[in-house]
Coordinates of C-alpha atoms in Angstrom, one line a residue:
Chain A
M895 CA -47.8 -50.1 -4.8
D896 CA -48.4 -46.7 -5.2
Q897 CA -51.1 -47.1 -8.2
M898 CA -53.0 -49.5 -5.9
L899 CA -53.3 -47.0 -3.0
T900 CA -54.1 -43.9 -4.9
K901 CA -56.8 -45.7 -7.3
P902 CA -59.7 -43.5 -7.2
T903 CA -62.3 -44.4 -5.0
I904 CA -66.3 -43.4 -5.2
S905 CA -66.3 -40.6 -2.8
P906 CA -68.6 -38.0 -2.1
M907 CA -66.0 -35.5 -2.2
S908 CA -64.5 -33.5 -4.9
A909 CA -60.4 -33.2 -5.3
E910 CA -60.4 -29.7 -4.4
A911 CA -62.7 -30.6 -1.2
T912 CA -60.4 -33.2 0.0
A913 CA -57.4 -30.9 -0.7
A914 CA -59.1 -28.2 1.3
M915 CA -59.9 -30.7 3.9
L916 CA -56.1 -31.7 4.0
R917 CA -54.9 -28.3 4.2
E918 CA -57.0 -27.5 7.2
L919 CA -55.9 -30.8 8.8
V920 CA -52.3 -30.3 8.4
A921 CA -52.8 -26.5 9.6
H922 CA -54.1 -28.3 12.9
L923 CA -51.5 -30.9 13.0
R924 CA -48.9 -28.3 12.9
Q925 CA -50.0 -26.3 15.7
N926 CA -50.6 -29.0 18.0
R927 CA -46.7 -30.6 17.0
T928 CA -45.2 -30.3 20.2
R929 CA -48.1 -31.9 22.1
L930 CA -48.8 -34.8 19.6
R931 CA -45.2 -35.4 19.1
E932 CA -44.7 -35.8 22.8
E933 CA -47.6 -38.4 23.1
W934 CA -46.3 -40.2 20.2
V935 CA -43.0 -40.5 21.7
Q936 CA -44.4 -41.7 24.9
R937 CA -46.4 -44.2 23.0
I938 CA -43.3 -45.6 21.2
I939 CA -41.6 -46.0 24.7
E940 CA -44.5 -47.7 26.3
A941 CA -44.6 -50.1 23.4
Q942 CA -41.2 -51.0 24.1
L943 CA -40.2 -50.1 20.5
L944 CA -36.8 -48.7 19.4
T945 CA -35.3 -50.2 22.4
A946 CA -31.9 -49.7 21.0
M947 CA -32.2 -46.2 20.9
S948 CA -32.0 -43.9 23.7
K949 CA -34.9 -41.6 24.5
E950 CA -33.5 -38.5 23.0
E951 CA -32.6 -40.2 19.9
I952 CA -36.0 -41.2 19.6
F953 CA -37.2 -37.9 20.4
A954 CA -35.1 -36.6 17.4
E955 CA -36.2 -39.2 14.8
A956 CA -39.8 -38.7 15.7
T957 CA -39.6 -35.0 15.3
S958 CA -38.2 -35.9 11.8
V959 CA -40.6 -38.6 10.8
Y960 CA -43.7 -36.3 12.5
D961 CA -42.7 -33.0 9.9
S962 CA -42.0 -35.4 6.9
Y963 CA -45.4 -37.2 7.8
L964 CA -47.2 -33.7 7.8
D965 CA -45.2 -32.8 4.3
V966 CA -46.5 -36.1 2.6
L967 CA -50.3 -34.9 3.9
E968 CA -49.6 -31.4 2.6
T969 CA -48.1 -32.2 -1.0
G970 CA -49.3 -35.9 -1.6
S971 CA -45.2 -36.4 -2.7
V972 CA -43.8 -39.3 -0.6
E973 CA -40.4 -38.5 -2.5
A974 CA -38.9 -36.6 0.4
L975 CA -40.4 -39.2 2.7
Q976 CA -38.8 -42.0 0.7
A977 CA -35.1 -40.3 1.0
Y978 CA -35.7 -40.1 4.5
A979 CA -36.6 -43.3 5.5
R980 CA -33.9 -44.5 3.4
N981 CA -31.6 -42.7 5.2
L982 CA -33.1 -43.6 8.4
S983 CA -32.9 -47.0 7.9
E984 CA -29.4 -47.1 7.0
R985 CA -28.8 -45.7 10.3
I986 CA -30.7 -47.8 12.3
I987 CA -30.4 -51.1 10.7
P988 CA -26.5 -51.3 12.2
R989 CA -28.1 -51.0 15.7
G990 CA -30.4 -54.0 15.5
V991 CA -33.7 -52.1 14.8
E992 CA -36.4 -54.5 13.6
T993 CA -38.9 -54.1 10.6
H994 CA -41.8 -54.5 13.2
E995 CA -40.5 -51.7 15.2
V996 CA -40.6 -49.3 12.2
L997 CA -43.7 -50.4 11.1
G998 CA -44.8 -49.9 14.7
I999 CA -43.9 -46.8 14.9
V1000 CA -45.1 -45.2 12.3
L1001 CA -48.6 -47.3 12.8
L1002 CA -48.7 -45.5 16.5
L1003 CA -48.3 -41.8 14.8
R1004 CA -51.4 -43.0 12.3
D1005 CA -53.1 -44.1 15.0
V1006 CA -52.2 -40.7 17.5
L1007 CA -53.3 -38.6 14.7
A1008 CA -56.3 -40.1 13.9
R1009 CA -57.7 -40.0 17.7
E1010 CA -56.7 -36.1 17.4
L1011 CA -59.0 -36.0 14.6
F1012 CA -61.8 -37.8 16.3
T1013 CA -61.4 -35.5 19.3
R1014 CA -61.4 -32.7 17.1
Y1015 CA -64.2 -33.4 14.4
G1016 CA -65.9 -35.8 16.7
S1017 CA -68.9 -33.8 17.5
D1018 CA -69.8 -33.6 13.7
F1019 CA -70.0 -36.7 12.0
G1020 CA -70.1 -35.7 8.3
T1021 CA -67.0 -33.7 8.4
L1022 CA -65.1 -36.4 10.5
N1023 CA -66.2 -38.7 7.7
N1024 CA -64.6 -36.6 5.1
V1025 CA -61.5 -35.8 7.2
L1026 CA -60.9 -39.4 7.6
E1027 CA -61.8 -40.4 3.9
A1028 CA -58.7 -37.6 3.3
Y1029 CA -56.5 -38.8 5.8
E1030 CA -56.8 -42.4 5.6
P1031 CA -55.3 -43.1 2.3
A1032 CA -52.4 -40.9 2.7
A1033 CA -51.5 -42.4 6.3
N1034 CA -51.4 -45.7 4.4
R1035 CA -49.4 -44.7 1.7
I1036 CA -46.7 -43.1 4.2
A1037 CA -46.9 -46.3 6.6
T1038 CA -46.3 -48.3 3.0
T1039 CA -43.5 -46.1 1.9
V1040 CA -41.5 -46.4 5.1
G1041 CA -42.1 -49.7 5.6
V1042 CA -40.9 -50.7 2.2
G1043 CA -38.2 -48.2 2.4
F1044 CA -36.7 -50.2 5.5
V1045 CA -37.3 -53.6 4.2
Q1046 CA -35.5 -52.5 1.0
E1047 CA -32.6 -51.1 2.8
R1048 CA -32.1 -54.5 4.7
E1049 CA -32.4 -56.2 1.6
R1050 CA -29.5 -54.2 0.1
V1051 CA -27.6 -55.0 3.5
I1052 CA -28.1 -58.4 2.9
R1053 CA -27.2 -58.5 -0.5
Q1054 CA -23.9 -57.2 0.4
Q1055 CA -23.3 -59.4 3.0
Q1056 CA -23.8 -62.3 0.9
E1057 CA -21.9 -61.0 -1.5
A1058 CA -19.1 -60.8 1.2
I1059 CA -19.6 -64.0 2.3
R1060 CA -19.5 -65.6 -0.9
E1061 CA -15.7 -63.7 -1.5
L1062 CA -15.0 -65.3 1.9
S1063 CA -16.0 -68.6 0.8
T1064 CA -13.8 -69.1 -2.2
P1065 CA -10.4 -68.3 -1.4
V1066 CA -7.8 -68.4 -4.1
L1067 CA -4.7 -69.3 -2.4
P1068 CA -1.0 -69.2 -4.0
V1069 CA 0.5 -72.3 -2.7
R1070 CA 3.9 -72.1 -4.8
E1071 CA 5.3 -69.6 -7.3
R1072 CA 2.8 -69.9 -10.3
L1073 CA 0.2 -72.0 -8.4
L1074 CA -3.0 -71.3 -6.9
I1075 CA -5.6 -73.5 -5.6
L1076 CA -9.0 -73.0 -5.2
P1077 CA -11.0 -74.9 -2.4
I1078 CA -14.5 -74.9 -3.2
I1079 CA -16.7 -75.9 -0.3
G1080 CA -20.8 -75.7 -0.4
V1081 CA -23.3 -75.1 -3.0
I1082 CA -22.6 -73.2 -6.3
D1083 CA -25.0 -71.2 -8.1
P1084 CA -24.7 -68.9 -11.0
M1085 CA -23.8 -66.1 -9.0
R1086 CA -21.1 -68.0 -7.3
A1087 CA -19.9 -69.3 -10.4
R1088 CA -19.4 -65.9 -11.6
Q1089 CA -17.7 -64.7 -8.6
L1090 CA -15.1 -67.6 -8.0
T1091 CA -14.3 -67.1 -11.9
E1092 CA -13.8 -63.5 -11.5
Q1093 CA -11.7 -64.0 -8.3
L1094 CA -9.6 -66.7 -10.4
L1095 CA -9.0 -64.6 -13.1
R1096 CA -7.5 -61.8 -10.8
G1097 CA -5.5 -64.3 -8.8
V1098 CA -3.9 -65.5 -12.0
R1099 CA -3.0 -62.0 -13.1
T1100 CA -1.8 -61.1 -9.7
N1101 CA 0.4 -63.9 -8.9
R1102 CA 1.4 -64.7 -12.3
A1103 CA 0.1 -68.2 -12.0
K1104 CA 0.2 -70.9 -14.8
V1105 CA -1.5 -73.5 -13.3
A1106 CA -4.6 -73.3 -10.8
V1107 CA -6.2 -76.5 -9.0
M1108 CA -9.7 -76.2 -8.4
D1109 CA -11.0 -78.8 -6.1
I1110 CA -14.7 -79.6 -5.9
T1111 CA -14.5 -82.0 -3.3
G1112 CA -16.7 -79.9 -0.8
V1113 CA -19.3 -79.5 -3.6
P1114 CA -22.6 -81.7 -2.9
A1115 CA -24.1 -81.4 -6.5
I1116 CA -23.7 -80.1 -9.7
D1117 CA -26.2 -79.6 -12.5
S1118 CA -25.7 -78.6 -16.1
T1119 CA -25.7 -75.2 -15.7
V1120 CA -23.2 -75.0 -12.9
A1121 CA -21.1 -77.3 -14.8
N1122 CA -21.2 -75.1 -18.0
H1123 CA -20.1 -72.3 -15.7
L1124 CA -17.3 -74.3 -14.7
V1125 CA -16.2 -75.1 -18.2
Q1126 CA -16.7 -71.3 -18.7
T1127 CA -14.3 -70.7 -15.9
V1128 CA -11.6 -73.0 -17.4
E1129 CA -11.9 -71.4 -20.6
S1130 CA -11.7 -67.8 -19.4
A1131 CA -8.4 -69.1 -17.3
R1132 CA -6.7 -70.2 -20.7
L1133 CA -7.5 -67.0 -22.3
L1134 CA -5.3 -65.6 -19.6
G1135 CA -2.5 -68.1 -20.3
A1136 CA -3.3 -70.2 -17.3
T1137 CA -4.1 -73.9 -16.8
V1138 CA -7.0 -74.9 -14.7
I1139 CA -7.0 -78.7 -13.3
V1140 CA -10.2 -79.7 -11.6
T1141 CA -10.0 -82.4 -8.7
G1142 CA -12.4 -84.2 -6.4
L1143 CA -15.4 -84.8 -8.6
S1144 CA -17.1 -87.4 -6.7
P1145 CA -18.5 -90.6 -8.2
E1146 CA -22.5 -89.2 -8.3
I1147 CA -21.1 -85.6 -9.8
A1148 CA -19.2 -87.6 -12.6
Q1149 CA -22.2 -89.9 -13.2
T1150 CA -24.3 -87.0 -13.3
L1151 CA -22.3 -85.1 -15.5
V1152 CA -21.8 -87.9 -18.3
T1153 CA -25.6 -88.8 -17.9
I1154 CA -26.9 -85.2 -18.7
G1155 CA -24.3 -85.2 -21.3
V1156 CA -22.0 -82.2 -20.0
D1157 CA -18.7 -82.0 -22.4
L1158 CA -15.9 -81.9 -19.9
G1159 CA -13.6 -82.7 -22.8
K1160 CA -11.7 -79.3 -22.2
M1161 CA -11.5 -80.0 -18.4
N1162 CA -8.3 -81.6 -17.3
T1163 CA -9.4 -83.5 -14.3
V1164 CA -7.6 -85.1 -11.9
G1165 CA -8.6 -87.4 -9.1
D1166 CA -8.2 -85.9 -5.8
L1167 CA -6.5 -82.7 -4.6
Q1168 CA -3.3 -84.3 -4.1
G1169 CA -3.1 -85.6 -7.2
G1170 CA -4.1 -82.6 -8.8
I1171 CA -1.2 -80.6 -7.2
E1172 CA 1.3 -83.3 -8.3
E1173 CA 0.0 -82.6 -11.8
A1174 CA 0.5 -79.2 -11.6
E1175 CA 3.9 -79.1 -10.0
R1176 CA 5.0 -81.5 -13.0
M1177 CA 3.4 -79.1 -15.5
L1178 CA 5.3 -76.3 -13.7
G1179 CA 8.6 -78.4 -13.8
Y1180 CA 8.7 -79.3 -10.3
K1181 CA 10.2 -82.6 -8.9
V1182 CA 8.8 -83.5 -5.2
M1183 CA 10.6 -86.0 -3.7
P1184 CA 11.8 -86.9 -0.3
V1185 CA 14.9 -85.1 1.2
R1186 CA 16.5 -88.1 1.7
E1187 CA 16.3 -89.4 -2.2
A1188 CA 17.4 -85.9 -3.2
T1189 CA 20.5 -85.8 -1.3
Q1190 CA 21.3 -88.9 -2.6
Q1191 CA 20.8 -88.1 -6.1
G1192 CA 22.5 -84.7 -5.8
Chain B
M1195 CA -23.5 -35.5 -18.3
A1196 CA -26.9 -36.2 -19.3
D1197 CA -28.3 -39.2 -18.2
E1198 CA -29.1 -40.4 -21.5
I1199 CA -26.7 -40.3 -24.5
V1200 CA -27.6 -40.6 -28.0
M1201 CA -25.0 -41.7 -30.8
D1202 CA -25.4 -41.6 -34.7
V1203 CA -23.6 -45.1 -35.7
S1204 CA -22.3 -45.6 -39.5
S1205 CA -18.8 -46.2 -39.6
D1206 CA -16.6 -48.6 -37.5
A1207 CA -15.0 -45.5 -35.8
D1208 CA -18.6 -44.8 -34.2
I1209 CA -18.7 -48.5 -33.0
V1210 CA -15.5 -47.3 -30.8
T1211 CA -16.9 -44.2 -29.9
A1212 CA -20.1 -45.6 -28.9
R1213 CA -19.0 -48.2 -26.5
Q1214 CA -16.4 -45.7 -24.7
K1215 CA -19.0 -43.2 -24.1
G1216 CA -21.6 -45.7 -23.1
R1217 CA -19.0 -47.4 -20.4
E1218 CA -18.4 -44.1 -19.4
L1219 CA -22.0 -43.2 -18.5
A1220 CA -22.6 -47.0 -17.2
G1221 CA -19.5 -46.0 -15.0
R1222 CA -21.7 -43.6 -13.3
V1223 CA -24.1 -46.3 -12.1
G1224 CA -21.7 -48.1 -10.0
F1225 CA -21.0 -51.3 -12.1
S1226 CA -17.9 -53.6 -11.6
V1227 CA -15.4 -53.6 -13.9
T1228 CA -16.7 -56.9 -15.2
D1229 CA -20.1 -55.4 -15.7
L1230 CA -18.5 -52.4 -17.6
T1231 CA -16.9 -54.7 -20.0
L1232 CA -19.7 -56.9 -20.6
I1233 CA -21.7 -53.6 -21.2
A1234 CA -19.3 -52.1 -23.6
T1235 CA -18.7 -55.4 -25.2
A1236 CA -22.7 -55.6 -25.9
I1237 CA -22.5 -52.1 -27.3
S1238 CA -20.0 -53.1 -29.5
E1239 CA -21.8 -56.0 -31.1
L1240 CA -25.1 -53.9 -31.3
A1241 CA -23.5 -51.1 -33.1
R1242 CA -21.5 -53.5 -35.5
N1243 CA -24.8 -55.2 -36.4
I1244 CA -25.8 -51.9 -37.3
V1245 CA -23.0 -50.9 -39.4
L1246 CA -22.8 -54.2 -41.0
Y1247 CA -26.5 -54.8 -42.0
A1248 CA -28.1 -51.5 -42.1
K1249 CA -25.2 -48.9 -42.4
H1250 CA -26.7 -46.4 -40.6
G1251 CA -28.7 -46.3 -37.0
A1252 CA -28.3 -44.8 -33.6
I1253 CA -27.4 -46.2 -30.2
A1254 CA -29.1 -44.6 -27.0
V1255 CA -27.6 -45.4 -23.6
S1256 CA -29.5 -44.2 -20.6
L1257 CA -29.8 -44.9 -16.8
A1258 CA -32.7 -46.8 -15.7
E1259 CA -34.5 -47.2 -12.7
H1260 CA -37.1 -49.9 -11.8
G1261 CA -38.1 -49.6 -8.0
Y1262 CA -35.2 -50.1 -6.0
R1263 CA -33.0 -51.2 -8.7
R1264 CA -30.8 -49.4 -11.1
G1265 CA -29.0 -50.1 -14.1
I1266 CA -28.5 -49.4 -17.7
V1267 CA -30.7 -49.5 -20.9
I1268 CA -29.4 -49.4 -24.5
V1269 CA -31.5 -49.2 -27.4
A1270 CA -29.9 -49.8 -31.0
R1271 CA -31.9 -48.7 -33.5
D1272 CA -31.7 -48.9 -37.1
E1273 CA -34.0 -48.5 -40.5
G1274 CA -32.1 -51.1 -42.4
P1275 CA -33.5 -54.5 -43.9
G1276 CA -34.8 -55.8 -40.8
I1277 CA -34.5 -59.6 -40.0
P1278 CA -37.0 -61.9 -41.5
N1279 CA -36.8 -64.5 -38.9
V1280 CA -36.0 -63.3 -35.4
S1281 CA -36.1 -66.4 -33.6
Q1282 CA -34.0 -68.3 -36.0
A1283 CA -31.4 -65.5 -36.1
L1284 CA -31.3 -66.3 -32.3
Q1285 CA -30.4 -69.6 -32.6
D1286 CA -27.3 -71.5 -32.1
G1287 CA -25.5 -72.0 -35.5
Y1288 CA -27.5 -69.5 -37.4
S1289 CA -25.5 -66.8 -39.2
T1290 CA -25.5 -64.5 -42.4
S1291 CA -22.1 -63.4 -43.3
G1292 CA -20.8 -64.9 -40.3
G1293 CA -21.9 -62.2 -37.8
L1294 CA -25.4 -61.4 -37.1
G1295 CA -26.5 -64.4 -35.5
L1296 CA -23.7 -64.5 -33.1
G1297 CA -23.5 -60.6 -32.1
L1298 CA -27.2 -60.8 -31.2
R1299 CA -26.8 -64.3 -29.4
G1300 CA -23.8 -63.0 -27.7
T1301 CA -25.5 -59.6 -26.6
R1302 CA -28.3 -61.5 -25.1
R1303 CA -25.8 -63.5 -23.1
L1304 CA -24.0 -60.4 -21.7
M1305 CA -27.1 -58.6 -20.6
D1306 CA -29.7 -59.5 -18.3
E1307 CA -32.7 -58.2 -20.6
F1308 CA -33.0 -58.4 -24.3
D1309 CA -35.8 -57.5 -26.2
I1310 CA -35.9 -57.6 -30.2
V1311 CA -38.3 -56.1 -32.7
S1312 CA -37.9 -56.5 -36.1
E1313 CA -39.6 -55.6 -39.4
V1314 CA -38.6 -56.8 -43.0
G1315 CA -38.1 -53.7 -45.3
K1316 CA -38.6 -51.1 -42.1
G1317 CA -35.8 -51.9 -39.8
T1318 CA -34.6 -53.3 -36.6
T1319 CA -35.1 -52.0 -32.6
V1320 CA -33.0 -53.9 -30.1
T1321 CA -33.2 -53.0 -26.6
V1322 CA -31.2 -54.4 -23.6
K1323 CA -30.5 -53.6 -20.1
K1324 CA -28.4 -54.3 -17.2
W1325 CA -29.2 -54.3 -13.6
L1326 CA -26.7 -53.4 -10.9
R1327 CA -26.1 -56.3 -8.6
Chain C
M938 CA -4.2 -45.8 -35.7
A939 CA -1.5 -48.5 -36.8
V940 CA 0.1 -51.0 -34.1
P941 CA 3.5 -50.7 -34.2
I942 CA 5.2 -54.2 -35.5
L943 CA 8.2 -55.1 -33.8
K944 CA 11.1 -57.4 -35.1
Q945 CA 12.8 -59.4 -32.4
G946 CA 15.2 -62.5 -33.5
N947 CA 13.0 -65.0 -34.9
Y948 CA 9.9 -63.4 -33.7
L949 CA 7.3 -60.5 -34.4
I950 CA 5.8 -58.7 -31.8
A951 CA 2.7 -56.2 -31.9
S952 CA 1.8 -54.3 -29.1
I953 CA -1.6 -52.9 -29.3
Q954 CA -1.7 -49.7 -27.7
A955 CA -5.6 -48.4 -27.8
A956 CA -8.7 -49.2 -28.9
L957 CA -8.8 -50.4 -32.4
T958 CA -11.3 -49.9 -35.0
D959 CA -12.4 -52.6 -37.6
A960 CA -10.1 -51.1 -40.1
D961 CA -7.1 -51.1 -38.0
L962 CA -7.7 -54.5 -36.8
F963 CA -7.7 -55.7 -40.7
E964 CA -4.5 -53.6 -41.1
L965 CA -2.9 -55.2 -38.4
R966 CA -4.0 -58.5 -39.8
N967 CA -2.3 -57.7 -43.2
A968 CA 0.5 -56.1 -42.0
L969 CA 1.2 -59.4 -39.9
V970 CA 0.5 -62.1 -42.5
T971 CA 2.8 -60.0 -44.9
Q972 CA 6.0 -59.5 -42.6
V973 CA 5.7 -62.9 -40.9
G974 CA 6.9 -63.9 -44.9
R975 CA 8.9 -61.2 -45.5
F976 CA 11.5 -61.7 -42.1
R977 CA 10.8 -65.7 -42.2
S978 CA 9.3 -65.4 -38.8
R979 CA 8.9 -68.7 -36.4
G980 CA 6.6 -66.7 -34.4
V981 CA 4.0 -64.1 -33.5
V982 CA 3.2 -62.1 -30.1
V983 CA 0.1 -60.0 -30.0
D984 CA 0.0 -58.3 -27.0
V985 CA -3.6 -57.0 -26.3
T986 CA -3.1 -55.5 -22.5
A987 CA -4.0 -52.1 -23.5
L988 CA -7.9 -53.6 -24.8
D989 CA -10.8 -53.2 -22.3
V990 CA -13.0 -54.6 -25.0
M991 CA -12.8 -57.4 -27.2
D992 CA -15.9 -57.7 -29.1
S993 CA -16.3 -61.0 -31.7
F994 CA -14.9 -59.0 -34.5
A995 CA -11.7 -58.7 -32.4
V996 CA -11.7 -62.1 -31.3
R997 CA -12.5 -63.5 -34.8
T998 CA -9.4 -61.0 -36.4
L999 CA -7.1 -62.3 -33.9
R1000 CA -8.3 -66.1 -34.8
D1001 CA -7.9 -65.2 -38.3
I1002 CA -4.0 -63.8 -37.5
A1003 CA -3.3 -67.1 -35.7
Q1004 CA -4.5 -69.5 -38.9
M1005 CA -3.0 -67.0 -41.3
T1006 CA 0.3 -66.7 -40.0
R1007 CA 0.4 -70.6 -39.0
L1008 CA -0.1 -71.4 -42.7
R1009 CA 2.8 -68.9 -43.5
G1010 CA 5.1 -70.9 -40.6
A1011 CA 4.8 -68.9 -37.5
E1012 CA 2.9 -69.6 -34.6
T1013 CA 1.0 -66.9 -33.1
V1014 CA 0.4 -66.3 -29.1
I1015 CA -1.9 -63.6 -27.8
V1016 CA -0.9 -62.0 -24.4
G1017 CA -2.3 -59.9 -22.0
I1018 CA -6.0 -60.8 -22.1
Q1019 CA -7.6 -58.6 -19.3
P1020 CA -9.2 -60.8 -16.8
E1021 CA -12.5 -59.1 -17.2
V1022 CA -12.1 -59.0 -21.2
A1023 CA -11.8 -63.1 -20.8
F1024 CA -14.9 -63.1 -19.0
A1025 CA -16.7 -61.1 -21.5
M1026 CA -15.1 -63.1 -24.5
V1027 CA -16.2 -66.3 -22.5
Q1028 CA -19.8 -65.2 -22.1
L1029 CA -19.8 -64.4 -25.8
G1030 CA -19.0 -67.9 -26.9
L1031 CA -15.3 -66.8 -28.0
T1032 CA -12.9 -69.1 -26.7
L1033 CA -9.8 -68.7 -29.1
E1034 CA -9.8 -72.1 -28.8
E1035 CA -7.0 -73.1 -31.6
V1036 CA -5.0 -69.9 -30.6
A1037 CA -2.3 -70.1 -28.0
T1038 CA -2.1 -67.2 -25.1
A1039 CA -0.1 -66.5 -22.4
L1040 CA -0.1 -64.0 -19.2
D1041 CA 2.2 -61.2 -21.0
L1042 CA 4.9 -60.5 -23.4
E1043 CA 7.7 -62.3 -21.5
E1044 CA 5.6 -65.6 -21.0
G1045 CA 4.6 -65.4 -24.7
L1046 CA 8.2 -65.0 -25.8
A1047 CA 9.3 -67.9 -23.4
Y1048 CA 6.2 -69.9 -25.2
L1049 CA 7.3 -69.5 -28.5
V1050 CA 11.2 -70.2 -27.7
E1051 CA 10.0 -73.3 -25.5
R1052 CA 7.7 -74.6 -28.5
S1053 CA 10.8 -74.4 -31.3
K1054 CA 12.7 -76.3 -28.8
R1055 CA 10.3 -79.2 -28.9
T1056 CA 9.7 -78.9 -32.8
G1057 CA 13.7 -79.3 -33.2
P1058 CA 16.4 -77.0 -34.1
E1059 CA 15.9 -74.4 -36.6
I1060 CA 17.4 -75.0 -39.7
G1061 CA 20.0 -72.2 -40.7
S1062 CA 19.6 -68.6 -39.6
H1063 CA 17.0 -66.1 -40.4
G1064 CA 18.9 -63.1 -39.7
G1065 CA 18.4 -61.1 -36.2

């Protein structure tokens, strides 16, 4: 993206002239910092952006953004701004600030400063043209940097939340000594398959489980990739010394698996969860019976 | 610790050192224990291929950054005999002296990106990457 | 670095303490195959709890140990494979299908005892 924006354009100005122009511009914007920043904050409030924040907070952030903005214009390097944008996003995302608000405030600043340039250089058309030529690419770059920084931070937060949801969506439940149950509900993708394998393996180790019943009644569809993942889950549990019993294969899934030729020979399958638990208990040497029968026998 | 480590690989003791040091560096990126194990295993396979087939080579492990993504890059380079048919070596069921095929195929499965350049008589360079999820 | 091999009754216990080189693994294999005969052991437990990596060579060596000791009359069980290591092994396509596994040393020994009960009483005594 950076490359696209810094692609050399045919310009009547030399690089030195542009740099000199930017220097002068930055000096001017620094001199009028208080006034311009105030104007900007006013426009942010009028536009009802950053409503989740107090006026003081907006002012404090605006000050930092304003100074970073001038730094970028001056140095041409967006690194510091990038770091600031990331940091800012980290702070304001939990408060519910939206993407359009962040883009909105940066674009407002761009406009406030552009107006200032018009006011100052408006009388001299040639100079104004040169000033804008130096200013616009830099301003666009800044808007992109802040916008992208915000979106990336949001994506990171979303990824984290997805991870947390996935973890919650696949509980590993110890039901009896040495027996775990994994009820799986919803679609299994490779990421989730990996996560449930990791959780099962950790569960086996911490609970010293010998048998785990993996119930996939709630899984709507399984393709060959997911089936292979499940086979791998079973194989890796065996390496720890635990047997996995798979239950709840729907008729549709059973037909699909056989049709696409997935080798489930290594899988221990039982019709339903109840049958799976009974089988597991048998393997563990338990015998479950009604209390009355047990007392008669005993 | 620098962001890149380069290790000579010419003995089976070097294989152990390479995977331990590589794992340490990868630990700084923030990988999970599972990913660190996958990375260390991949380094072990690559290092073993070098010792078995080229006798001598080097493994470089470095931090990688691509936009917002962070990860690790492992480059295994040797000036050994090279692999005549790379795509065949990566196929299931292919193996010379029982190791090369499995080592390369396995490494590919352990990592997110896999690239191999090999020229007979000149040597082989394998580059693998793993990204932080 | 040599792996200590402990003789306990009819069984041999090899507990790996630290990362092993290929040469160490070879040595372990040879030692176990020899000692199974010398002590007329019925079972071998290889404890790999300390290993944080098992690459294809290590897994192949464990499989070889299991097959070779079986030919010499002893069943081998691998114990203590770490969850992450198991995950990596399966990704590599190494599943040790023919080899018995157990959670830890205690489970491994229990497995061997259980197994010898199933395969009938042992004839005579093998010392201890």
